Structure formats: structure tokens, C-alpha cells
């Protein structure tokens, strides 16, 4: 099933050129050729950004879908995602059949380091600024999965064969600083990218907003670590002083996806249909959890029907980790994702078209992050308005309109902000609904941080009340850097938390 992230990584830099959207996806290079000598910055940048986006849309969505309360599997998928469904750490870290989060993320970091080094030589500050922001983005991912990781010693190749580890806390701080530097460099840059910037087309302010939003996400991740209070205050002050604010639109990537194998939107191709219009295996294997459907129904949420196919007038889900074949969990008896084929050839909610953009950070998430920060008295604003704006942005995105009327939805007692006794929980619950299948991994992070919403764990968990807390260090690292891995101590999936998980 896995979308081959390593294949994306090897191919991207070699395949992407600048002339047109179609050329971004052309395939005509030996992937073993030296990257640095063969490609210009305006070829490397879109390749790196698309690789990051594909990683978010496929592998990270897969993990977050199963561990963030959204996904289970039908009878047809009972043998899929086995290690994730039973929280099998050794299986996940296995070199052959595991999930290459460590390798994929460091590969992505290496690509941005190549861009950074070349940009510094050419004094191309916009490119070095983007590279620094995206390196911070990827280092956050590493810490969120593994806690302590190599930072200063990383990406040195044969110069440092056994990189030492730094604490997750320190890596987070250094990554926040890296993003701050990136924003500063972008703001003073004279050479601006254009179509090769497949996110913001060379818009300085939008990149600054993206960086600030990424930093706010990282600071909120630390909300339950009391010793970080003064640090958070200092960093929030820096964001305020910088002055660009936060995202006011989706930060999304689109190089011009084509209805051609390996050039189609990767989420569409991995979880819906291939370029021939044939449903892929995951379309039958993956189903919404009963908990997710129950939440939609609890809120009379029209996004349920926009995202999923009804079965005899109702919506049917599954239970994560269920290992018994039952008629009620057959693909034909459970709700699949709704796409154009199930929606009169019109864009549906999550699945719109083969060439839809990939969202790195949505406007909905940006608004919910700000709502939580206001509720915690970190930044100024009106939390209730930002909360409503988060819901509004989610509806607008899923219903493909500019101003969906959300008022009747928000007026419900169990949705209305003013009626909430626990306002943080209310924010996170609506954020969870908004991130469904867009940025699933953020919901697993929020659950570890806060415990909201309280979705059930896998019924196949080896521990009755156990939830996954992290990834184990991969076999590739154990085999090549064993002494440093062993020095980290316990890294069990169910037994060891990352540094910011104080819940």
C-alpha cells in the first residue's frame, strides 16, 4: 500500500524543471547523477516542496489517520497497516516492511540543506529563507515521532558517521530559531522566486505568515510543559514584533498535477483512484471509525455527507484494530470516502480532483491555533471569533465555496463557544474534525498533548488502555549508530513519551 516516499525523494530533484507546470512533473534524468552540480535553485526548490507535501499527504496522513482516531479498516483491509493497528514498535521500525519516517524526513532535510548551501553561495536569501523554514518544519516532525534526534551532527554525510543526539527540547528551540532566521532572510531578499515557489509564488509576507504559524504550532505543542512558560512568552513576543501575523489562507502545494501515473495528486492516487480512474486498494481498505461518524452525528455535521458515502441512507464506520471478519465491516456495508465519482462528477469534500493541491497548513488550522493561543492569553484577539473562523474555513474548503453559512451549525449548544465549560477542548474537537484526512498527524499530536477528543484506542492494543506515544528508533539507525541509539534509553511505543507530552 505504502506510497513510496523514498522513491519520491530520489526522483523529485532529478525530475523537476522550471519552464511550465507540466515540466515540473517531467521525468527525464538519471537519479544517480549528483544533485548539486546538475540543478539550479529554481529546479531544486519545487522538487523539495512537492516532496514535503507528498510526505504530508501520504505517509503522515496514514499514521495520523490510524493513531489520530479517524481510520480503521474494512474486512478487505484486515491485513493492512498491521503494525500500526497493534502498536507494534519493532514492526514499524523494521527496515524491510516498516515505516521510513526517520529516513524520509532526513532525506527531505538533506534536500533543503542542499538548497541552503547553494543559496548562501549565490546570495539568494529568499531560497535560503524557505530552506530554513522547511528544515524547521521537518525537524519538528522528527522530534514529534522520536524525541531526541541528531541536529548539529546531522546531514554531514561521511564527515560524521555516528551523529550524536540532542534533546527534543533543544531541537525544537533550534528549529524555532531557524524559522525566525528564515523569515528574516526572506524579508530582505532581492531575488524572488516565481513559479518555482509552488506554495506562495514568491510572496514574502505569506512566507512570513507561514513561518509564524509553524512557530505557533510548535509553541502550543509545549503548552503543558510548565517549565516552558517563560520561553513561550519570549517567542510569542518575537512573533508579535515581527508583525506579519499568521496564515490567512491555506498553505498548499501544487506544481500542476497531471492525470498521469506518478504525476497525479499523491493523496488522490494513494487513497482514491489511479490515473486510469480505477479505485486503488486503499479505497476499499480504509474506513472512518465509528467514533468519527458518531462525532459528526452528534453535531448534526453536514461535512459527514460531504466526505463519505452513505449506506442505505446512513453512515457506517469500523473499529480500529478489529481483527474479526464480520458482515458489518465489509467494504460494501461501510462508508467509503466520497470523491467525484460518488458526487456526480463534482468535487466532493476531502477528495476533489486528481490535480487538487496538497495542504501543508490549512487556514482552518491557523485559526484554531490562534483561538487556542488567545484562550491561553498568549496573543491578543477574540477567541470565539477565531474559533468560528476555523469552522468557517473548514466548511468553505470542504464545500468548495467562499462563504458557507455556518451559523445554524455554530448556534448548536454543543458547538457554540460561549456555552463550553472547557473551551480548549471545544477548540481541539472542532480542529480535529477540520483536519480529517488533510493533516491527520496533527490530531495525533494534539491527542498526546491534551487527550482531546477522547477517541478509543485500538482494540488490538497489547495494553488495555494503551495509546501510542512515539516511534522507536529505526533499524537503519540501530545498525549504523547503535551506541548513540542505546544511550537514549527506553524508546518503546507505549512506554516512553516525547519531551512535550506531559499529559
CSV table of C-alpha atoms in Angstrom, one decimal:
chain,number,residue,atom,x,y,z
A,1,UNK,CA,0.0,0.0,0.0
A,2,UNK,CA,2.7,2.4,1.0
A,3,UNK,CA,3.2,5.5,-1.1
A,4,UNK,CA,6.9,5.2,-1.8
A,5,UNK,CA,8.3,8.3,-0.1
A,6,UNK,CA,11.9,7.2,-0.8
A,7,UNK,CA,11.1,7.0,-4.5
A,8,UNK,CA,9.7,10.4,-4.4
A,9,UNK,CA,12.8,11.7,-2.7
A,10,UNK,CA,15.2,10.2,-5.2
A,11,UNK,CA,13.1,11.2,-8.2
A,12,UNK,CA,12.0,14.7,-7.2
A,13,UNK,CA,15.2,16.6,-7.6
A,14,UNK,CA,16.1,14.9,-10.8
A,15,UNK,CA,12.6,15.2,-12.4
A,16,UNK,CA,11.6,18.8,-11.8
A,17,UNK,CA,12.5,21.7,-14.1
A,18,UNK,CA,11.1,25.2,-14.3
A,19,UNK,CA,9.5,26.1,-17.7
A,20,UNK,CA,5.9,25.2,-17.0
A,21,UNK,CA,3.6,23.3,-14.7
A,22,UNK,CA,3.8,20.3,-16.9
A,23,UNK,CA,7.6,20.5,-16.8
A,24,UNK,CA,7.5,20.4,-13.0
A,25,UNK,CA,6.4,16.8,-13.4
A,26,UNK,CA,8.6,15.7,-16.3
A,27,UNK,CA,10.7,12.6,-15.8
A,28,UNK,CA,14.0,12.5,-17.7
A,29,UNK,CA,17.1,12.3,-15.6
A,30,UNK,CA,19.4,9.7,-14.1
A,31,UNK,CA,18.6,9.8,-10.3
A,32,UNK,CA,22.2,8.8,-9.5
A,33,UNK,CA,23.6,12.0,-11.0
A,34,UNK,CA,25.0,14.5,-8.5
A,35,UNK,CA,22.2,16.8,-7.4
A,36,UNK,CA,24.2,19.9,-6.6
A,37,UNK,CA,26.1,20.1,-9.9
A,38,UNK,CA,23.1,19.4,-12.1
A,39,UNK,CA,20.3,21.5,-10.9
A,40,UNK,CA,19.7,25.2,-10.3
A,41,UNK,CA,17.8,26.6,-7.3
A,42,UNK,CA,14.7,27.2,-9.3
A,43,UNK,CA,14.7,23.4,-10.1
A,44,UNK,CA,15.6,22.2,-6.6
A,45,UNK,CA,13.0,24.3,-4.7
A,46,UNK,CA,9.8,23.0,-6.3
A,47,UNK,CA,11.1,19.4,-6.0
A,48,UNK,CA,11.8,19.8,-2.3
A,49,UNK,CA,8.4,21.5,-1.6
A,50,UNK,CA,6.5,18.8,-3.6
A,51,UNK,CA,8.4,16.1,-1.8
A,52,UNK,CA,7.4,17.6,1.6
A,53,UNK,CA,3.8,17.9,0.6
A,54,UNK,CA,3.6,14.3,-0.8
A,55,UNK,CA,5.1,13.1,2.5
A,56,UNK,CA,2.4,15.0,4.5
A,57,UNK,CA,-0.4,13.8,2.3
A,58,UNK,CA,0.5,10.1,2.3
A,59,UNK,CA,2.8,8.7,5.0
A,60,UNK,CA,2.0,11.2,7.7
A,61,UNK,CA,-1.7,11.1,6.9
A,62,UNK,CA,-1.6,7.3,7.1
A,63,UNK,CA,-0.1,7.3,10.6
A,64,UNK,CA,-2.2,10.1,11.8
A,65,UNK,CA,-5.3,8.6,10.3
A,66,UNK,CA,-4.9,5.4,12.3
A,67,UNK,CA,-3.4,6.9,15.5
A,68,UNK,CA,-5.5,10.1,15.4
A,69,UNK,CA,-8.9,8.5,15.7
A,70,UNK,CA,-10.0,8.8,12.1
A,71,UNK,CA,-9.3,5.5,10.4
A,72,UNK,CA,-9.9,1.8,10.8
A,73,UNK,CA,-10.1,-0.9,8.2
A,74,UNK,CA,-12.8,-2.9,6.5
A,75,UNK,CA,-12.8,-6.7,6.2
A,76,UNK,CA,-10.9,-6.3,2.9
A,77,UNK,CA,-8.2,-4.3,4.7
A,78,UNK,CA,-7.9,-6.5,7.8
A,79,UNK,CA,-4.3,-7.4,6.9
A,80,UNK,CA,-3.3,-3.8,6.0
A,81,UNK,CA,-1.4,-1.5,8.4
A,82,UNK,CA,-0.9,-4.4,10.8
A,83,UNK,CA,2.0,-2.9,12.8
A,84,UNK,CA,0.2,0.5,13.2
A,85,UNK,CA,-3.1,-1.1,14.3
A,86,UNK,CA,-1.5,-3.2,17.1
A,87,UNK,CA,1.1,-0.6,18.1
A,88,UNK,CA,3.9,-2.9,17.1
A,89,UNK,CA,7.1,-0.8,17.5
A,90,UNK,CA,9.6,-3.3,16.2
A,91,UNK,CA,7.4,-3.9,13.2
A,92,UNK,CA,7.1,-0.2,12.5
A,93,UNK,CA,10.9,0.3,12.7
A,94,UNK,CA,11.7,-2.7,10.5
A,95,UNK,CA,14.0,-1.9,7.6
A,96,UNK,CA,12.1,-4.0,5.1
A,97,UNK,CA,8.4,-3.6,6.0
A,98,UNK,CA,8.3,-0.7,8.4
A,99,UNK,CA,7.6,3.0,8.0
A,100,UNK,CA,10.6,5.0,6.9
A,101,UNK,CA,9.7,8.2,8.8
A,102,UNK,CA,13.2,8.7,10.1
A,103,UNK,CA,14.8,8.1,6.7
A,104,UNK,CA,12.2,10.1,4.7
A,105,UNK,CA,12.4,13.1,7.0
A,106,UNK,CA,16.2,13.2,7.0
A,107,UNK,CA,16.2,12.8,3.2
A,108,UNK,CA,13.9,15.8,3.0
A,109,UNK,CA,16.2,17.7,5.3
A,110,UNK,CA,19.1,16.9,3.2
A,111,UNK,CA,17.4,18.3,0.1
A,112,UNK,CA,16.7,21.6,1.9
A,113,UNK,CA,20.3,21.7,3.2
A,114,UNK,CA,21.5,21.4,-0.4
A,115,UNK,CA,19.3,24.3,-1.3
A,116,UNK,CA,20.5,26.3,1.7
A,117,UNK,CA,24.2,25.8,0.9
A,118,UNK,CA,23.7,26.7,-2.7
A,119,UNK,CA,21.6,29.7,-1.9
A,120,UNK,CA,24.2,31.0,0.6
A,121,UNK,CA,26.9,30.8,-2.1
A,122,UNK,CA,24.6,32.6,-4.6
A,123,UNK,CA,23.4,35.1,-2.0
A,124,UNK,CA,19.8,34.0,-2.8
A,125,UNK,CA,18.2,34.9,0.5
A,126,UNK,CA,14.6,34.0,-0.4
A,127,UNK,CA,15.7,30.5,-1.2
A,128,UNK,CA,17.8,30.1,1.9
A,129,UNK,CA,15.0,31.5,3.9
A,130,UNK,CA,12.5,29.0,2.6
A,131,UNK,CA,15.0,26.2,3.2
A,132,UNK,CA,15.4,27.2,6.8
A,133,UNK,CA,11.7,27.4,7.4
A,134,UNK,CA,11.1,24.0,5.8
A,135,UNK,CA,14.1,22.5,7.7
A,136,UNK,CA,12.4,23.6,10.9
A,137,UNK,CA,9.1,22.1,9.7
A,138,UNK,CA,10.9,18.7,9.2
A,139,UNK,CA,12.9,18.8,12.5
A,140,UNK,CA,9.6,19.3,14.3
A,141,UNK,CA,8.3,16.1,12.7
A,142,UNK,CA,11.4,14.1,13.8
A,143,UNK,CA,11.0,15.2,17.4
A,144,UNK,CA,7.3,14.6,17.4
A,145,UNK,CA,8.0,11.0,16.4
A,146,UNK,CA,11.3,10.2,18.1
A,147,UNK,CA,12.0,12.8,20.8
A,148,UNK,CA,15.8,13.1,20.9
A,149,UNK,CA,17.4,13.2,17.4
A,150,UNK,CA,20.7,14.3,15.7
A,151,UNK,CA,20.6,18.0,14.8
A,152,UNK,CA,24.0,19.7,14.8
A,153,UNK,CA,25.7,16.5,13.7
A,154,UNK,CA,23.0,15.6,11.2
A,155,UNK,CA,23.3,16.0,7.4
A,156,UNK,CA,27.1,15.8,7.4
A,157,UNK,CA,27.4,12.7,5.3
A,158,UNK,CA,30.7,10.8,5.7
A,159,UNK,CA,32.1,13.7,7.8
A,160,UNK,CA,30.2,12.4,10.8
A,161,UNK,CA,29.2,8.8,10.5
A,162,UNK,CA,27.8,8.5,14.1
A,163,UNK,CA,25.9,11.7,14.8
A,164,UNK,CA,25.2,12.5,18.4
A,165,UNK,CA,21.7,13.1,19.6
A,166,UNK,CA,20.3,16.2,21.1
A,167,UNK,CA,17.3,16.6,23.4
A,168,UNK,CA,14.0,17.0,21.7
A,169,UNK,CA,13.5,20.2,23.6
A,170,UNK,CA,16.8,21.7,22.3
A,171,UNK,CA,16.0,20.6,18.7
A,172,UNK,CA,12.6,22.3,19.0
A,173,UNK,CA,14.2,25.5,20.2
A,174,UNK,CA,16.9,25.4,17.4
A,175,UNK,CA,14.2,24.8,14.9
A,176,UNK,CA,12.1,27.8,16.0
A,177,UNK,CA,15.3,29.9,15.8
A,178,UNK,CA,15.9,28.5,12.3
A,179,UNK,CA,12.4,29.5,11.2
A,180,UNK,CA,13.0,33.0,12.6
A,181,UNK,CA,16.2,33.3,10.6
A,182,UNK,CA,14.4,32.1,7.5
A,183,UNK,CA,11.7,34.8,7.9
A,184,UNK,CA,14.3,37.5,8.3
A,185,UNK,CA,16.2,36.4,5.2
A,186,UNK,CA,13.0,36.2,3.1
A,187,UNK,CA,12.1,39.8,4.1
A,188,UNK,CA,15.4,41.3,2.9
A,189,UNK,CA,15.7,39.1,-0.2
A,190,UNK,CA,16.1,40.8,-3.6
A,191,UNK,CA,15.9,37.8,-5.9
A,192,UNK,CA,12.4,36.4,-5.7
A,193,UNK,CA,11.2,33.0,-6.9
A,194,UNK,CA,8.2,32.9,-9.1
A,195,UNK,CA,6.6,29.7,-10.4
A,196,UNK,CA,9.3,27.6,-8.8
A,197,UNK,CA,7.8,28.6,-5.4
A,198,UNK,CA,4.8,26.2,-5.7
A,199,UNK,CA,3.4,27.4,-2.4
A,200,UNK,CA,3.2,31.2,-2.4
A,201,UNK,CA,4.8,32.3,-5.8
A,202,UNK,CA,7.5,34.4,-4.2
A,203,UNK,CA,5.2,36.3,-1.8
A,204,UNK,CA,7.4,37.5,1.2
A,205,UNK,CA,4.5,38.3,3.5
A,206,UNK,CA,2.8,34.9,3.0
A,207,UNK,CA,6.0,33.0,3.7
A,208,UNK,CA,6.5,35.1,6.9
A,209,UNK,CA,2.9,34.2,8.0
A,210,UNK,CA,3.6,30.6,7.2
A,211,UNK,CA,6.7,30.6,9.4
A,212,UNK,CA,4.9,32.4,12.2
A,213,UNK,CA,2.0,29.9,12.1
A,214,UNK,CA,4.5,27.0,12.1
A,215,UNK,CA,6.2,28.5,15.2
A,216,UNK,CA,2.8,29.0,16.9
A,217,UNK,CA,2.0,25.3,16.3
A,218,UNK,CA,5.4,24.4,17.8
A,219,UNK,CA,4.9,26.6,20.8
A,220,UNK,CA,1.4,25.3,21.5
A,221,UNK,CA,2.8,21.8,21.4
A,222,UNK,CA,4.7,22.8,24.6
A,223,UNK,CA,1.6,24.2,26.3
A,224,UNK,CA,1.5,21.5,29.0
A,225,UNK,CA,5.2,21.8,30.0
A,226,UNK,CA,5.1,24.3,32.8
A,227,UNK,CA,8.9,25.0,32.7
A,228,UNK,CA,8.5,26.3,29.1
A,229,UNK,CA,6.1,29.2,30.1
A,230,UNK,CA,8.8,32.0,30.0
A,231,UNK,CA,10.3,30.7,26.8
A,232,UNK,CA,6.9,30.6,25.1
A,233,UNK,CA,6.2,34.2,26.2
A,234,UNK,CA,9.6,35.3,24.8
A,235,UNK,CA,8.9,33.6,21.4
A,236,UNK,CA,5.4,34.9,21.2
A,237,UNK,CA,6.8,38.4,21.7
A,238,UNK,CA,9.2,37.8,18.8
A,239,UNK,CA,6.3,36.8,16.5
A,240,UNK,CA,4.3,39.9,17.6
A,241,UNK,CA,7.3,42.2,17.0
A,242,UNK,CA,8.0,40.7,13.5
A,243,UNK,CA,4.5,41.8,12.7
A,244,UNK,CA,3.4,39.8,9.7
A,245,UNK,CA,0.8,37.8,11.7
A,246,UNK,CA,-0.4,34.3,10.8
A,247,UNK,CA,-1.8,32.5,7.8
A,248,UNK,CA,-4.9,33.9,6.2
A,249,UNK,CA,-5.2,31.3,3.5
A,250,UNK,CA,-4.3,27.6,3.1
A,251,UNK,CA,-0.6,27.0,2.7
A,252,UNK,CA,-0.8,24.5,-0.1
A,253,UNK,CA,1.4,23.0,-2.8
A,254,UNK,CA,0.5,22.4,-6.4
A,255,UNK,CA,3.1,22.2,-9.1
A,256,UNK,CA,0.4,21.3,-11.7
A,257,UNK,CA,-0.5,17.7,-11.1
A,258,UNK,CA,-1.4,15.7,-14.2
A,259,UNK,CA,-3.7,12.7,-14.7
A,260,UNK,CA,-0.6,10.5,-15.4
A,261,UNK,CA,0.9,7.8,-13.2
A,262,UNK,CA,3.2,9.2,-10.5
A,263,UNK,CA,2.3,12.8,-11.5
A,264,UNK,CA,-1.2,12.8,-10.0
A,265,UNK,CA,-2.0,14.3,-6.6
A,266,UNK,CA,-0.4,11.7,-4.3
A,267,UNK,CA,-3.3,11.5,-1.8
A,268,UNK,CA,-5.8,11.0,-4.6
A,269,UNK,CA,-3.6,8.3,-6.2
A,270,UNK,CA,-2.8,6.6,-2.9
A,271,UNK,CA,-6.3,6.6,-1.3
A,272,UNK,CA,-8.8,7.0,-4.1
A,273,UNK,CA,-8.1,6.3,-7.8
A,274,UNK,CA,-5.2,5.9,-10.2
A,275,UNK,CA,-4.8,7.8,-13.4
A,276,UNK,CA,-7.0,5.3,-15.2
A,277,UNK,CA,-9.9,6.0,-12.9
A,278,UNK,CA,-9.6,2.6,-11.2
A,279,UNK,CA,-10.2,2.5,-7.4
A,280,UNK,CA,-7.0,1.7,-5.5
A,281,UNK,CA,-6.9,-1.0,-2.8
A,282,UNK,CA,-6.9,1.6,0.0
A,283,UNK,CA,-10.2,2.9,-1.2
A,284,UNK,CA,-11.8,-0.3,-0.1
A,285,UNK,CA,-9.5,-1.0,2.8
A,286,UNK,CA,-9.8,2.3,4.8
A,287,UNK,CA,-13.0,3.3,6.5
A,288,UNK,CA,-13.9,6.0,9.0
A,289,UNK,CA,-14.1,4.9,12.6
A,290,UNK,CA,-17.4,4.6,14.3
A,291,UNK,CA,-16.2,7.3,16.7
A,292,UNK,CA,-15.6,9.8,13.9
A,293,UNK,CA,-19.0,9.2,12.4
A,294,UNK,CA,-20.5,9.5,15.9
A,295,UNK,CA,-18.9,12.9,16.4
A,296,UNK,CA,-20.3,14.1,13.1
A,297,UNK,CA,-23.7,12.9,14.0
A,298,UNK,CA,-23.5,14.4,17.5
A,299,UNK,CA,-23.0,17.8,15.9
A,300,UNK,CA,-25.5,17.3,13.0
A,301,UNK,CA,-22.5,18.0,10.9
A,302,UNK,CA,-23.1,18.3,7.1
A,303,UNK,CA,-19.4,17.5,6.5
A,304,UNK,CA,-20.2,13.9,7.1
A,305,UNK,CA,-22.3,13.6,3.9
A,306,UNK,CA,-19.8,15.8,2.0
A,307,UNK,CA,-16.9,13.5,2.9
A,308,UNK,CA,-18.4,10.0,3.0
A,309,UNK,CA,-20.8,7.8,1.1
A,310,UNK,CA,-24.0,6.7,2.8
A,311,UNK,CA,-25.1,3.1,3.1
A,312,UNK,CA,-28.8,2.7,2.8
A,313,UNK,CA,-29.3,6.2,4.0
A,314,UNK,CA,-26.9,6.0,6.9
A,315,UNK,CA,-23.2,6.2,7.5
A,316,UNK,CA,-21.3,3.2,8.8
A,317,UNK,CA,-17.9,3.0,10.3
A,318,UNK,CA,-15.5,0.5,11.7
A,319,UNK,CA,-13.5,-0.1,14.9
A,320,UNK,CA,-9.7,0.4,14.8
A,321,UNK,CA,-7.9,-2.9,15.4
A,322,UNK,CA,-10.9,-5.2,14.9
A,323,UNK,CA,-9.4,-8.5,13.7
A,324,UNK,CA,-12.6,-10.5,13.1
A,325,UNK,CA,-14.3,-10.7,9.7
A,326,UNK,CA,-17.9,-9.5,10.1
A,327,UNK,CA,-20.5,-8.6,7.6
A,328,UNK,CA,-21.0,-5.2,9.1
A,329,UNK,CA,-17.3,-4.3,8.4
A,330,UNK,CA,-17.3,-5.4,4.7
A,331,UNK,CA,-16.4,-2.6,2.3
A,332,UNK,CA,-19.9,-2.7,0.7
A,333,UNK,CA,-21.5,-2.2,4.1
A,334,UNK,CA,-19.3,0.7,5.4
A,335,UNK,CA,-18.9,4.2,4.2
A,336,UNK,CA,-16.1,5.0,1.8
A,337,UNK,CA,-14.5,8.4,1.1
A,338,UNK,CA,-16.6,10.4,-1.3
A,339,UNK,CA,-14.9,11.7,-4.4
A,340,UNK,CA,-16.0,13.0,-7.8
A,341,UNK,CA,-17.2,9.5,-8.9
A,342,UNK,CA,-19.6,9.3,-6.0
A,343,UNK,CA,-20.6,13.0,-6.2
A,344,UNK,CA,-22.0,13.4,-9.8
A,345,UNK,CA,-18.5,14.1,-11.2
A,346,UNK,CA,-18.3,17.2,-9.0
A,347,UNK,CA,-15.6,17.8,-6.4
A,348,UNK,CA,-16.6,16.4,-3.0
A,349,UNK,CA,-15.1,17.4,0.4
A,350,UNK,CA,-11.7,15.9,1.1
A,351,UNK,CA,-11.3,14.4,-2.4
A,352,UNK,CA,-11.9,17.0,-5.1
A,353,UNK,CA,-9.9,16.1,-8.2
A,354,UNK,CA,-6.7,14.4,-9.4
A,355,UNK,CA,-5.0,17.8,-9.5
A,356,UNK,CA,-6.1,19.3,-6.2
A,357,UNK,CA,-3.5,21.0,-4.0
A,358,UNK,CA,-1.8,19.4,-1.0
A,359,UNK,CA,-2.3,21.4,2.2
A,360,UNK,CA,0.7,21.9,4.5
A,361,UNK,CA,-1.1,24.1,7.0
A,362,UNK,CA,-4.8,24.9,6.4
A,363,UNK,CA,-6.5,28.2,7.1
A,364,UNK,CA,-8.8,26.3,9.4
A,365,UNK,CA,-5.8,25.1,11.5
A,366,UNK,CA,-4.3,28.5,11.6
A,367,UNK,CA,-7.5,30.0,13.0
A,368,UNK,CA,-7.8,27.2,15.6
A,369,UNK,CA,-4.2,27.6,16.6
A,370,UNK,CA,-4.8,31.3,17.1
A,371,UNK,CA,-8.0,30.7,19.0
A,372,UNK,CA,-6.2,28.4,21.5
A,373,UNK,CA,-3.4,30.9,21.8
A,374,UNK,CA,-5.9,33.7,22.6
A,375,UNK,CA,-7.7,31.5,25.1
A,376,UNK,CA,-4.4,30.9,26.8
A,377,UNK,CA,-3.7,34.7,26.9
A,378,UNK,CA,-0.6,34.3,24.7
A,379,UNK,CA,-1.8,36.6,21.9
A,380,UNK,CA,-4.4,39.3,21.5
A,381,UNK,CA,-7.7,38.6,19.7
A,382,UNK,CA,-11.2,37.2,20.3
A,383,UNK,CA,-11.1,33.5,20.8
A,384,UNK,CA,-14.7,33.0,19.9
A,385,UNK,CA,-14.3,34.7,16.6
A,386,UNK,CA,-11.2,32.8,15.7
A,387,UNK,CA,-12.9,29.6,16.7
A,388,UNK,CA,-15.8,30.4,14.4
A,389,UNK,CA,-13.4,31.4,11.6
A,390,UNK,CA,-11.8,28.0,11.9
A,391,UNK,CA,-15.1,26.3,11.4
A,392,UNK,CA,-15.9,28.6,8.6
A,393,UNK,CA,-12.7,27.9,6.8
A,394,UNK,CA,-13.2,24.2,7.2
A,395,UNK,CA,-16.7,24.3,5.7
A,396,UNK,CA,-15.5,26.6,2.9
A,397,UNK,CA,-12.7,24.2,1.9
A,398,UNK,CA,-14.9,21.1,2.0
A,399,UNK,CA,-17.9,22.6,0.3
A,400,UNK,CA,-15.8,24.4,-2.3
A,401,UNK,CA,-17.5,27.8,-1.6
A,402,UNK,CA,-16.3,31.2,-0.4
A,403,UNK,CA,-18.7,31.7,2.4
A,404,UNK,CA,-20.7,28.7,3.6
A,405,UNK,CA,-23.4,29.7,6.1
A,406,UNK,CA,-22.2,28.0,9.3
A,407,UNK,CA,-24.4,30.0,11.7
A,408,UNK,CA,-27.0,27.3,12.4
A,409,UNK,CA,-24.2,24.8,13.0
A,410,UNK,CA,-22.4,27.1,15.4
A,411,UNK,CA,-25.6,28.0,17.2
A,412,UNK,CA,-25.9,24.4,18.5
A,413,UNK,CA,-25.3,24.2,22.2
A,414,UNK,CA,-22.6,21.5,21.8
A,415,UNK,CA,-20.7,23.6,19.2
A,416,UNK,CA,-21.3,27.2,20.4
A,417,UNK,CA,-18.1,28.6,22.0
A,418,UNK,CA,-19.8,30.6,24.7
A,419,UNK,CA,-21.6,27.5,26.1
A,420,UNK,CA,-18.4,25.5,26.5
A,421,UNK,CA,-17.2,24.7,30.0
A,422,UNK,CA,-13.9,23.6,28.6
A,423,UNK,CA,-13.1,26.0,25.8
A,424,UNK,CA,-9.7,24.4,24.9
A,425,UNK,CA,-11.5,21.0,24.4
A,426,UNK,CA,-14.1,22.6,22.2
A,427,UNK,CA,-11.4,24.2,20.0
A,428,UNK,CA,-9.5,21.0,19.7
A,429,UNK,CA,-12.6,18.9,18.9
A,430,UNK,CA,-13.5,21.2,16.0
A,431,UNK,CA,-9.9,21.4,14.9
A,432,UNK,CA,-9.9,17.5,14.9
A,433,UNK,CA,-13.0,17.5,12.6
A,434,UNK,CA,-11.4,20.1,10.3
A,435,UNK,CA,-8.1,18.3,10.0
A,436,UNK,CA,-9.7,15.0,9.0
A,437,UNK,CA,-7.7,13.5,6.1
A,438,UNK,CA,-6.0,16.8,5.4
A,439,UNK,CA,-3.4,16.9,8.2
A,440,UNK,CA,-4.2,13.8,10.2
A,441,UNK,CA,-0.9,13.7,12.0
A,442,UNK,CA,-1.6,16.9,13.9
A,443,UNK,CA,-4.5,15.3,15.6
A,444,UNK,CA,-2.3,12.5,17.0
A,445,UNK,CA,0.0,15.3,18.3
A,446,UNK,CA,-3.0,17.1,19.9
A,447,UNK,CA,-4.3,14.0,21.5
A,448,UNK,CA,-0.9,13.2,23.1
A,449,UNK,CA,-0.7,16.8,24.3
A,450,UNK,CA,-4.2,17.2,25.6
A,451,UNK,CA,-6.2,14.0,25.3
A,452,UNK,CA,-8.8,15.6,23.1
A,453,UNK,CA,-11.0,14.3,21.7
A,454,UNK,CA,-11.1,11.2,23.7
A,455,UNK,CA,-11.3,8.6,20.9
A,456,UNK,CA,-10.8,4.9,21.8
A,457,UNK,CA,-7.5,3.1,21.3
A,458,UNK,CA,-7.1,0.1,19.1
A,459,UNK,CA,-9.0,-2.9,20.3
A,460,UNK,CA,-5.8,-4.9,19.4
A,461,UNK,CA,-3.6,-2.8,21.6
A,462,UNK,CA,-1.3,-5.1,23.7
A,463,UNK,CA,-2.1,-2.9,26.7
A,464,UNK,CA,-5.9,-2.5,27.5
A,465,UNK,CA,-5.7,1.3,27.9
A,466,UNK,CA,-2.6,1.9,25.9
A,467,UNK,CA,-2.2,4.5,23.2
A,468,UNK,CA,0.9,5.0,21.0
A,469,UNK,CA,3.2,7.6,22.4
A,470,UNK,CA,6.1,7.7,19.8
A,471,UNK,CA,8.1,5.7,17.2
A,472,UNK,CA,11.0,3.6,18.1
A,473,UNK,CA,14.4,4.4,16.5
A,474,UNK,CA,14.6,2.6,13.2
A,475,UNK,CA,16.7,-0.5,12.5
A,476,UNK,CA,18.7,1.6,10.0
A,477,UNK,CA,19.9,3.8,12.8
A,478,UNK,CA,20.4,0.9,15.2
A,479,UNK,CA,22.6,-0.8,12.7
A,480,UNK,CA,24.7,2.3,11.9
A,481,UNK,CA,24.7,4.4,15.0
A,482,UNK,CA,24.0,1.9,17.8
A,483,UNK,CA,25.9,3.5,20.6
A,484,UNK,CA,24.1,6.8,20.3
A,485,UNK,CA,20.7,5.0,20.0
A,486,UNK,CA,21.3,2.8,23.1
A,487,UNK,CA,22.3,5.9,25.1
A,488,UNK,CA,18.7,7.3,24.6
A,489,UNK,CA,17.3,4.6,26.9
A,490,UNK,CA,13.7,3.4,26.6
A,491,UNK,CA,12.0,4.3,23.3
A,492,UNK,CA,9.0,2.0,23.4
A,493,UNK,CA,5.9,3.0,21.5
A,494,UNK,CA,3.7,2.5,24.6
A,495,UNK,CA,6.2,3.4,27.3
A,496,UNK,CA,8.2,6.5,26.5
A,497,UNK,CA,6.8,10.0,25.8
A,498,UNK,CA,8.3,12.7,23.7
A,499,UNK,CA,9.5,15.7,25.7
A,500,UNK,CA,6.4,17.9,25.2
A,501,UNK,CA,3.9,15.1,26.1
A,502,UNK,CA,3.3,15.9,29.8
A,503,UNK,CA,-0.4,14.8,29.7
